[in-house]
Structures are given as C-alpha cells and as structure tokens.
XYZ file of C-alpha atoms in Angstrom:
460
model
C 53.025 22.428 -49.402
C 55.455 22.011 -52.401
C 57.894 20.057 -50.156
C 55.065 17.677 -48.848
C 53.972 17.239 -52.707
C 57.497 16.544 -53.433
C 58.256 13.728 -50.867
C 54.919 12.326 -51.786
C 55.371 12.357 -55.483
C 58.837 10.359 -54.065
C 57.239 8.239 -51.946
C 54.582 7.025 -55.031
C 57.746 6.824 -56.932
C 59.653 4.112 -54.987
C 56.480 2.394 -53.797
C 56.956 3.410 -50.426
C 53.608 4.980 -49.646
C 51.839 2.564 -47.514
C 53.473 -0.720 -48.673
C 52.279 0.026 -52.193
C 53.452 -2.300 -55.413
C 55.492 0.462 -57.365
C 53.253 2.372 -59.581
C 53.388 1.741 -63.656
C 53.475 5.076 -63.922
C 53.610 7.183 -60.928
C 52.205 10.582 -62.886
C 49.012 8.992 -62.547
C 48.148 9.383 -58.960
C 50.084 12.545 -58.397
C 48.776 14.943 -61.321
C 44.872 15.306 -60.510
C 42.749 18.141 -61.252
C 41.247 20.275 -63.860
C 43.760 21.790 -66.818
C 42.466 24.644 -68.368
C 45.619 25.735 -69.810
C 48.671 24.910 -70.403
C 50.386 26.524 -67.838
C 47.861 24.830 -65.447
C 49.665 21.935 -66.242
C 53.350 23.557 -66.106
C 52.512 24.891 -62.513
C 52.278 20.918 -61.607
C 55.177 20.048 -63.030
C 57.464 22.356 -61.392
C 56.151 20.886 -58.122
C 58.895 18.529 -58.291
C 60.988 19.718 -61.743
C 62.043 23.377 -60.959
C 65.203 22.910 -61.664
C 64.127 20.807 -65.070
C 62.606 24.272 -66.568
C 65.464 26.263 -65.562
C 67.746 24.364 -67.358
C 65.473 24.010 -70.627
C 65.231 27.737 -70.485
C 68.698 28.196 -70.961
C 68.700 26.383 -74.087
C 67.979 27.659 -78.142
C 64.822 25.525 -77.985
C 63.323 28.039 -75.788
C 65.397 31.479 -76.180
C 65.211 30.814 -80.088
C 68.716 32.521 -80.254
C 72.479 31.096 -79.495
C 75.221 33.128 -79.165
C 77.942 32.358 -81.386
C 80.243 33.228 -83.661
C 79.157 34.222 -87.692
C 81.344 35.454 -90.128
C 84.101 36.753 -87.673
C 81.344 38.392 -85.257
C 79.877 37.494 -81.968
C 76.040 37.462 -82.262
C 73.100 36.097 -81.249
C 71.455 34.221 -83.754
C 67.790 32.258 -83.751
C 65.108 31.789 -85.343
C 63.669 34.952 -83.553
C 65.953 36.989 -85.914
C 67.354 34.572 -89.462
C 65.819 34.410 -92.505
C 65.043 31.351 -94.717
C 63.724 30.833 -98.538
C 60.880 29.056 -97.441
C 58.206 31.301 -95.281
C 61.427 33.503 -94.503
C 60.756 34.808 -91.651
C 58.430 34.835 -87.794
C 58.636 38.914 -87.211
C 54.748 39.852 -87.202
C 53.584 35.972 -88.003
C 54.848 34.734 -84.418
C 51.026 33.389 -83.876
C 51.616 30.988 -86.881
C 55.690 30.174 -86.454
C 55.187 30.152 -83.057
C 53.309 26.660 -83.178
C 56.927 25.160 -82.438
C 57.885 27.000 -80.164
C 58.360 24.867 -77.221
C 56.892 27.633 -74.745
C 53.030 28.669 -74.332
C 51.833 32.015 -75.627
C 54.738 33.773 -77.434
C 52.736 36.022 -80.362
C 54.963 39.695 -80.266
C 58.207 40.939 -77.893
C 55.930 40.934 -75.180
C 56.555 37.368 -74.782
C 58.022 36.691 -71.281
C 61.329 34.524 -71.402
C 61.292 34.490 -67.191
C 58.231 32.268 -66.950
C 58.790 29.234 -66.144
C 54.719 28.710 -66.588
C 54.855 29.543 -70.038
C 57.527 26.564 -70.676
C 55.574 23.465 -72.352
C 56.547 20.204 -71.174
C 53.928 18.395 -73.101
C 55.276 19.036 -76.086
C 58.421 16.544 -75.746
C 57.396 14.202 -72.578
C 53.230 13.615 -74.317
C 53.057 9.678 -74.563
C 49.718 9.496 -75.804
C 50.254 10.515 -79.400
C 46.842 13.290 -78.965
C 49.208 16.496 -78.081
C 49.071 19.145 -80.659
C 49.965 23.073 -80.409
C 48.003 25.688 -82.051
C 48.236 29.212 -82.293
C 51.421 30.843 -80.273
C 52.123 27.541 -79.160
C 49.144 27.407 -76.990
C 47.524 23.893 -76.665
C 44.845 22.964 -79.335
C 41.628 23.127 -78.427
C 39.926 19.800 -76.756
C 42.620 18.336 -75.740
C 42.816 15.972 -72.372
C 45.359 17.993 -70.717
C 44.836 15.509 -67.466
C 45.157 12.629 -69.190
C 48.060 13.608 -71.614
C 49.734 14.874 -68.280
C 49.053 11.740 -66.156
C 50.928 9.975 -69.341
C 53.736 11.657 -69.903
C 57.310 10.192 -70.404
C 61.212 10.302 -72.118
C 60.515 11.680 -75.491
C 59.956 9.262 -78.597
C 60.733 9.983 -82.311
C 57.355 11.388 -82.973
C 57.877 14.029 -79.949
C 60.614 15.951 -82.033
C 59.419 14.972 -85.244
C 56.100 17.173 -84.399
C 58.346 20.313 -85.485
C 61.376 18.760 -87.068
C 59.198 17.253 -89.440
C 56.821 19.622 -90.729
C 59.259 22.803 -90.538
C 58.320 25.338 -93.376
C 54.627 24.318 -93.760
C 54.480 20.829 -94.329
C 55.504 17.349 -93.807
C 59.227 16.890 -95.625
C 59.194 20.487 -96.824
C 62.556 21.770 -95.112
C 65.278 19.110 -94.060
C 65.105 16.477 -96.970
C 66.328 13.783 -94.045
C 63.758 14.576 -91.779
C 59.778 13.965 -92.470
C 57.273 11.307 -91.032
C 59.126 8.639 -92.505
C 61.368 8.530 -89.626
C 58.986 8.171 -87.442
C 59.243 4.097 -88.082
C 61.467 3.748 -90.688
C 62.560 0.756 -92.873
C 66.361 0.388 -92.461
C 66.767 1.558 -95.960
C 65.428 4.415 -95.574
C 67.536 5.062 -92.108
C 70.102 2.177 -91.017
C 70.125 3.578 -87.524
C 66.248 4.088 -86.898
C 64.798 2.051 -88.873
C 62.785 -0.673 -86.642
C 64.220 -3.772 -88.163
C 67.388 -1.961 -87.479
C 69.142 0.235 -84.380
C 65.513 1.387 -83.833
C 67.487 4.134 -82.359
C 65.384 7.058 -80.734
C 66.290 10.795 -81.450
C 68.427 11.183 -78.079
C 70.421 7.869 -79.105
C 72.724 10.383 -80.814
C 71.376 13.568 -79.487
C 72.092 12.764 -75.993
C 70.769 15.232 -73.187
C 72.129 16.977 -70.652
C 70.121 19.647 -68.424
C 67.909 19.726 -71.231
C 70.580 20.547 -73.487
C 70.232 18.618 -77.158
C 73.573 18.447 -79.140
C 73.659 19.902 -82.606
C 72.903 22.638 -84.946
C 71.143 23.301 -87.764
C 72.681 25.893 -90.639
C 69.926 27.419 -91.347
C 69.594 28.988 -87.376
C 72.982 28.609 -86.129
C 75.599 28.005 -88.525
C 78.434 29.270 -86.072
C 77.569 27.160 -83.197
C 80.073 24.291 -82.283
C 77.755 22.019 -81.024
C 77.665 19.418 -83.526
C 77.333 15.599 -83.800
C 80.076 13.077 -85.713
C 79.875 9.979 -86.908
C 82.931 9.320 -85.220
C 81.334 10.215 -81.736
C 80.490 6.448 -82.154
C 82.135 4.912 -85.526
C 86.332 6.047 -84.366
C 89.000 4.665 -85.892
C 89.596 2.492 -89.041
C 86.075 1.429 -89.707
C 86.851 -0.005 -92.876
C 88.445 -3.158 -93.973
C 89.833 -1.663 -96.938
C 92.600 1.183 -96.307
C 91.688 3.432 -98.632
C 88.573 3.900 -97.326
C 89.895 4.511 -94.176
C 92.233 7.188 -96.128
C 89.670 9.027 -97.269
C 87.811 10.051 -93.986
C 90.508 12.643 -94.177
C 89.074 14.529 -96.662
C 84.915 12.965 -96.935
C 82.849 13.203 -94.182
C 81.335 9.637 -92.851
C 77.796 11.099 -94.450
C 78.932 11.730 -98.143
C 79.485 7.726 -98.797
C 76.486 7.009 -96.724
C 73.899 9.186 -97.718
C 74.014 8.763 -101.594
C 70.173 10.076 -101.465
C 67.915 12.340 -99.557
C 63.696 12.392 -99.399
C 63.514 8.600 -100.018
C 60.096 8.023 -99.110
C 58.539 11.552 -99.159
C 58.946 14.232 -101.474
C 60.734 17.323 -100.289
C 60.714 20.993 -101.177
C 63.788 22.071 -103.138
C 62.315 25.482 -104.965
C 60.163 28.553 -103.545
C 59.360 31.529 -105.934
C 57.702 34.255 -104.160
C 57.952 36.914 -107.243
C 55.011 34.700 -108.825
C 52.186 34.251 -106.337
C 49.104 36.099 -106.234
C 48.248 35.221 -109.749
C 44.596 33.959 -109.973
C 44.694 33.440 -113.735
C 47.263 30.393 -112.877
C 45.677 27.034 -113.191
C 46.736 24.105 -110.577
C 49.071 22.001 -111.884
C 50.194 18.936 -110.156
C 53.902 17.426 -110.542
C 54.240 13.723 -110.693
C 54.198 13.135 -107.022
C 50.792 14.852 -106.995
C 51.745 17.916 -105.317
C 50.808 21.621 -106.554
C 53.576 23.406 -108.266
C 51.527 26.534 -108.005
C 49.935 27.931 -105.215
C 48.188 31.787 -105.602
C 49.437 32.629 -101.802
C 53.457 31.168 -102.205
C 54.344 31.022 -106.031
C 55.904 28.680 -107.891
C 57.360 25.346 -106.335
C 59.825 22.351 -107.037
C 59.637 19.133 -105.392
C 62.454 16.124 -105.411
C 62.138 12.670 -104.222
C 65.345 10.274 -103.812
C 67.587 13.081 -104.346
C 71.429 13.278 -104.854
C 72.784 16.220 -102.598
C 74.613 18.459 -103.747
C 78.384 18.891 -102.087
C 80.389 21.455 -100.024
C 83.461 21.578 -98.003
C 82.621 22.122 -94.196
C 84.062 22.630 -90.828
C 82.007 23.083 -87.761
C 81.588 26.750 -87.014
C 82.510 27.618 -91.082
C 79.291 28.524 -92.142
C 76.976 31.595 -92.471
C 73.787 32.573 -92.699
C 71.227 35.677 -93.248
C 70.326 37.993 -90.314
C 67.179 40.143 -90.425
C 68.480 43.941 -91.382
C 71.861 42.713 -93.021
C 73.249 44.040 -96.084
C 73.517 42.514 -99.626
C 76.285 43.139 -101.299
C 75.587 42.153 -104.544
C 71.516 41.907 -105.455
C 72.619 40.596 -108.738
C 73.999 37.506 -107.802
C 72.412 34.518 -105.945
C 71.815 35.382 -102.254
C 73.034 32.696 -99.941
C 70.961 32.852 -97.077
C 72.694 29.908 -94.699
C 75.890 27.551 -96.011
C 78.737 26.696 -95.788
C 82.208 28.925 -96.115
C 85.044 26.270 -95.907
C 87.253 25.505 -99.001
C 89.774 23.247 -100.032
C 92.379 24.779 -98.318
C 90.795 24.361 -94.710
C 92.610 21.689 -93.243
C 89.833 20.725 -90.861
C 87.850 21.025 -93.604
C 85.883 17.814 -95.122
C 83.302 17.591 -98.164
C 79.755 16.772 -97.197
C 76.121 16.106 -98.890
C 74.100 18.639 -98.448
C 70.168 19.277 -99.546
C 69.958 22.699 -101.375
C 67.223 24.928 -101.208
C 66.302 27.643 -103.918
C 63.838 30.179 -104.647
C 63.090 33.936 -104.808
C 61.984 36.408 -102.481
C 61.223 39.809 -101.638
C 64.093 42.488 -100.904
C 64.230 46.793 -100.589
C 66.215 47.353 -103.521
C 66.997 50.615 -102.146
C 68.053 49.869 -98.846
C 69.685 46.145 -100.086
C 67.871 44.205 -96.978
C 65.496 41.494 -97.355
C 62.339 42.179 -96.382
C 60.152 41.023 -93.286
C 56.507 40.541 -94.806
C 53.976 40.154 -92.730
C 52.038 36.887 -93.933
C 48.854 35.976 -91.672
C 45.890 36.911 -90.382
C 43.356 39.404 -92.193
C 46.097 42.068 -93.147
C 48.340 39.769 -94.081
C 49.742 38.910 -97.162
C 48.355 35.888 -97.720
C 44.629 37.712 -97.586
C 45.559 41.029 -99.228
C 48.265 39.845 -101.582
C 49.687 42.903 -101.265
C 53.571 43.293 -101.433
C 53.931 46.543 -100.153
C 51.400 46.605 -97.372
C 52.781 43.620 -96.058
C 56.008 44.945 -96.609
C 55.510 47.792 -94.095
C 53.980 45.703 -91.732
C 56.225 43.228 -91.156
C 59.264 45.688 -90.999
C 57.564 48.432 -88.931
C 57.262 45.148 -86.548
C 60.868 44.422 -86.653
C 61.770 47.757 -86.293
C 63.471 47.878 -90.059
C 63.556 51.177 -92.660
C 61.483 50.033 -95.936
C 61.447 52.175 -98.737
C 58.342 51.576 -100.231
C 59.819 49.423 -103.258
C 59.706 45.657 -103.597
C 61.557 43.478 -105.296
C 62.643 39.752 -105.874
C 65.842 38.242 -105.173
C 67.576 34.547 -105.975
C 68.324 32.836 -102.897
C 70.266 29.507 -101.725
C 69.734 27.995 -98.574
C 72.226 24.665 -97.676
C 70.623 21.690 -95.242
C 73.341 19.623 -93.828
C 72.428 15.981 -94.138
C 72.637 13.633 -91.454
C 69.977 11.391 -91.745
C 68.588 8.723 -94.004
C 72.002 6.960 -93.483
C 71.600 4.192 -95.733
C 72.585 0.729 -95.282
C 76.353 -0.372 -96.086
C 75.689 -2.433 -98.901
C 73.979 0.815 -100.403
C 76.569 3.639 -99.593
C 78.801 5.145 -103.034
C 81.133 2.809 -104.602
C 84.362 4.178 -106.319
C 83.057 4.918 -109.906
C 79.832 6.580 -108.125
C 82.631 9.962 -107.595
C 85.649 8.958 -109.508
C 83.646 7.120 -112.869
C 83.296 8.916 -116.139
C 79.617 10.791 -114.862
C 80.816 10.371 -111.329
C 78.567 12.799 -108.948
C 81.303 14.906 -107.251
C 81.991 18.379 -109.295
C 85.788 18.237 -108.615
C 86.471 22.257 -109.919
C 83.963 23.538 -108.132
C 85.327 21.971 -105.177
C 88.733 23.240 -105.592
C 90.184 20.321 -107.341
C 92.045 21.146 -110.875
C 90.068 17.541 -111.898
C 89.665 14.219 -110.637
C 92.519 13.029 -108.057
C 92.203 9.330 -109.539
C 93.169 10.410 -112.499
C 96.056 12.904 -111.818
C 97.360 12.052 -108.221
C 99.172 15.770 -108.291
C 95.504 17.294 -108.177
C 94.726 15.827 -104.433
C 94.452 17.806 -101.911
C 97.873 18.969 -99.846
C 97.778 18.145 -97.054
C-alpha cells in the first residue's frame, strides 16, 4: 500500500495521472484525512519521505547533542545537557523548552529518539504562517493540521525564525542578530536579507544537505567545526584598497561589517536571578518600555543598536558550561560559553561578539551550577523557592545538591553573524585606530594600538 501511495504521490507530481495539468501543489490531493495529532500527520509524510526523517534524526536539531570536541575532551554537548544565563537550563522544564524542539512530545528521558512519528515536519516545511508548538513540542491546540499539511513547502525565514527568534523567552532576547526583524528586513538592518536587498532566505547561506544545516552556535556547541565564512562566498581580495585586504588576516569579514547589533529590537544583555521573588519591587520600565524587574526572573538590562564587544576566535576554540561541571574559581566571573583563542593563535581572527551577563544560582559546596526546576505548580516560578526548586531540578538530572544556594556572575558570548550592514555603513579607520577608537587593544593582546607603534602588530 505504501508503494502504490508512493507512485501515486509521483504520478500527481509529474502530472501524469490521467493526462492531468501538473498540480500547483501536489500535497493537496495526496494528504486527505483527519489529523488529530501530530504524528497523524508524520505517519503521511513518511509515505513517501522515509529516508527524509532518517536523515533529520541524525542531526543536533533533533538529538539536541553533537559530539565534539570541548576543552581538549570528546563529548557530547546539546542543549539537552549546557547551561545558559538566561533560563539556564531544560532538565525538569522540558514541557516549556521543549516548545522548539523540532520533535513531538519530548517532556522527561522517556522521550523516544527512534520514532520517526514523533519527528515534526510542520515545524520547518508550514507555508501557511498558522503553525505554532505548544507544550513538549506538541501542536497548539486548533490548529488545521490538514490544511497546514496540504500546504507545506521549502522553509522561509519565518520557519526558523519561530525558535531562532524568540530563544530565551522572548522575541530578540538571546542572539542580538536574530529577532523578528529579519523576518523582512530593510537592507540596513541586514544587507543580505533585507527585501530591497539579497532577500536571501535562511538556507541561502545555511545550505542543506540530508537535512543537515551548517553552523554552530557557542552557546550549544562551541567545539563543533561546522561553521559558516564570509569567504564561503566573498574569497579573495574583496577590497579595492590593499590594506583592507591586509587585514582579513587578522579581522574577521563580520568585525568591519557589523559595527552594531539589535538595530531594530531591543535585546537582552543582563539577567540577575539573586533578585527575583521580591514583591515589594515596583515595575519599572527602561526607555524602550520594557520591565527591568520582573518578581519571577530578577533584575534585567536591555540594549538597542549595540557595539559588540570583541574576542579572538578560531572555529572549534571555544568553551562552554556542561550541567555537573566544576568551577574553579566561584569568585570570579563564570564564563558559561566563549571563546578561548588569543593573540598568539595563528588561525586565530578578532570578531564582534554580543555579550551576555547576569547572575545565577550555584551549590557553593559542591562548586556546580544548579539545575532549578522553573514551571508548573512546584516550580520556581509559583513557589519562589530556591531550595525546593533546587532539589527538584537536580534530583531530575541526577546531580548531588547540598541544600545551600547561592548566586554566581556569569558571561555568556553570542557570535555575530547577522545584521551585516551595508558597505557604506561598515567601520572606517578612526572607528578602531582613532583617539576613542572601539577596539580594547591590551585586552586583546596588543601592547597598544598597531597604527601607532608598527612593532606592537601581531607576528605573524
């Protein structure tokens, strides 16, 4: 029967079927029935795309982990097991993180990987603009599931935007370069997507293979080598002026061309847990109108048109924070993803990079950040209570807690790569090299500026 569905799904394909003008859009007349569920729909689709959900469950989108290489170790790293500075953490909360996940029904370990039912095509190939995800990544309720499935098609921007987006609670909270603005950009805000620009789509640069989308993030995979250049498409002397050209050696394509971050939409760049549950706190709005107290997450910064902050990096130099690891030092400021390059890495190149800071909980006996269970009726953000959602959330992810909570400063590095601005609006000379010029030359190696004193470049 799945053979005959195949050849007929074919057949409607090529216009073959009886003479038949070739259908608009040939999902129409082969998915009929009633959806219940998502995986109602998923059982259709591997009719004729088996092989489709095989691939995309070999990918990080699905297993939420990658192996690779951190710090000198081989591990397997994901969101399933990192932690962040904004809701740190999915152990125990997997109902509400889950949302993104690109699968149906994964709320605890029970969560079956093998399934190709459970994989949710809707959430990338929806062309109607009505899919949404609730709870565990189950479908919202009311949705057409017939007629988003009789519509479906390549991804657009707002398909990956749907988690990209709003990662960390909220539209622009996490990336800086990606929010709802990209969805159809000005070219000022993005040369490359904007509409009266490129109007590139997400896979013009992130292009697919099995399923497989080039390029890591830090934050969950900062060892990975799959990452995207500029140079994958801008090679060579790309500049009329030499010097420019020179200096690809040493600044990454992004640093000149990305002078500022969150142009249109204010993004998060503080999160202090130690403060929240305070109801004697009155709401206090910044400037952009958002809170900069809330009772359930503390205190909070936001930043529009932001200049990043900058970092040597090579792909693969980078760490980040892995539920149960050590700190070595609570008294210092906890990097929780970033870069490790320096100066002296060859391969090494200084980019722009959005940073993230904030406090949050950590055993200060056994030196581990803490998993803290966050939702639902024993959760912290009902019973605002430290401990108890302490020894929830690492009882879940099978942690030791002592009993004792504390607060720790944390830094968190996003990697920018969009928001490319156009040419006319990238860094001049004086913008690094002037007398306030943006780059901190000592704390990136440099005895001072190299303009000034040619013996302070960098060796090479």
């Amino acid at each position: 029967m799945r053979q005959l569905k195949r050849i007929l799904a074919l057949f409607l394909i090529l216009g073959l079927w009886g003479g038949a003008a070739l259908a608009a859009n040939p999902h129409t007349e082969y998915v009929q029935g009633e959806f219940k569920t998502g995986p109602d729909v998923t059982r259709v689709c591997l009719d004729c795309h088996e092989q489709q959900a095989e691939d995309f469950m070999k990918t990080s989108h699905w297993t939420w982990a990658l192996e690779q290489e951190i710090d000198g170790k081989k591990v397997a790293a994901g969101k399933r097991n990192v932690l962040n500075n904004y809701c740190t953490q999915i152990k125990s909360n997997e109902t509400s993180c889950n949302r993104c996940h690109a699968g149906y029904g994964f709320e605890d370990d029970s969560f079956d990987f093998s399934d190709k039912t459970r994989v949710d095509c809707l959430v990338c190939h929806d062309t109607t603009g009505t899919y949404v995800k609730g709870d565990a990544g189950w479908p919202a309720e009311g949705l057409n599931l017939l007629r988003i499935a009789q519509n479906v098609g390549a991804p657009v921007r707002d398909n990956c935007g749907a988690c990209h987006f709003y990662g960390g609670g909220g539209d622009a909270v996490k990336h800086g370069d990606l929010d709802s603005s990209m969805s159809y950009p000005e070219s000022k805000t993005d040369i490359h997507m904007g509409l009266d620009g490129q109007d590139f789509s997400c896979q013009s640069c992130h292009v697919t293979k099995n399923h497989v989308i080039p390029g890591n993030s830090l934050g969950v995979s900062p060892g990975a080598a799959s990452q995207l250049r500029c140079e994958d498409c801008h090679a060579g002397a790309v500049h009329q002026e030499s010097r420019l050209n020179d200096h690809a050696a040493n600044i990454a394509c992004q640093t000149c061309h990305i002078p500022y971050y969150a142009k249109e939409i204010p993004t998060k760049i503080w999160w202090d847990w130690s403060t929240a549950g305070d109801d004697s706190r009155d709401i206090i709005k910044d400037k952009y109108g958002l809170p900069l107290y809330v009772k359930k997450k503390g205190d909070m910064k936001y930043g529009k048109m932001v200049q990043p902050e900058y970092a040597w990096f090579e792909t693969g130099e980078a760490i980040n924070h892995v539920r149960g690891q050590k700190i070595k030092d609570p008294n210092k400021v906890l990097m929780v993803a970033g870069p490790t390059s320096t100066i002296k890495d060859k391969k090494a190149r200084i980019y722009p990079f959005k940073v993230m800071g904030g406090k949050q909980a950590f055993d200060p006996v056994n030196k581990t950040l803490l998993a803290v269970h966050q939702i639902g009726d024993d959760g912290y953000w009902t019973t605002f209570d430290w401990k108890r959602s302490a020894e929830i959330g690492m009882k879940a992810a099978g942690l030791p807690f002592s009993g004792e909570v504390d607060f720790i400063e944390t830094r968190m590095y996003w990697r920018l790569n969009h928001m490319v601005s156009p040419a006319s609006e990238a860094l001049n000379c004086l913008d690094c090299h002037g007398d306030n010029g943006r780059l901190n030359w000592k704390a990136l190696g440099y005895k001072g500026d190299p303009m000034v004193n040619p013996k302070w470049a960098r060796s090479k």
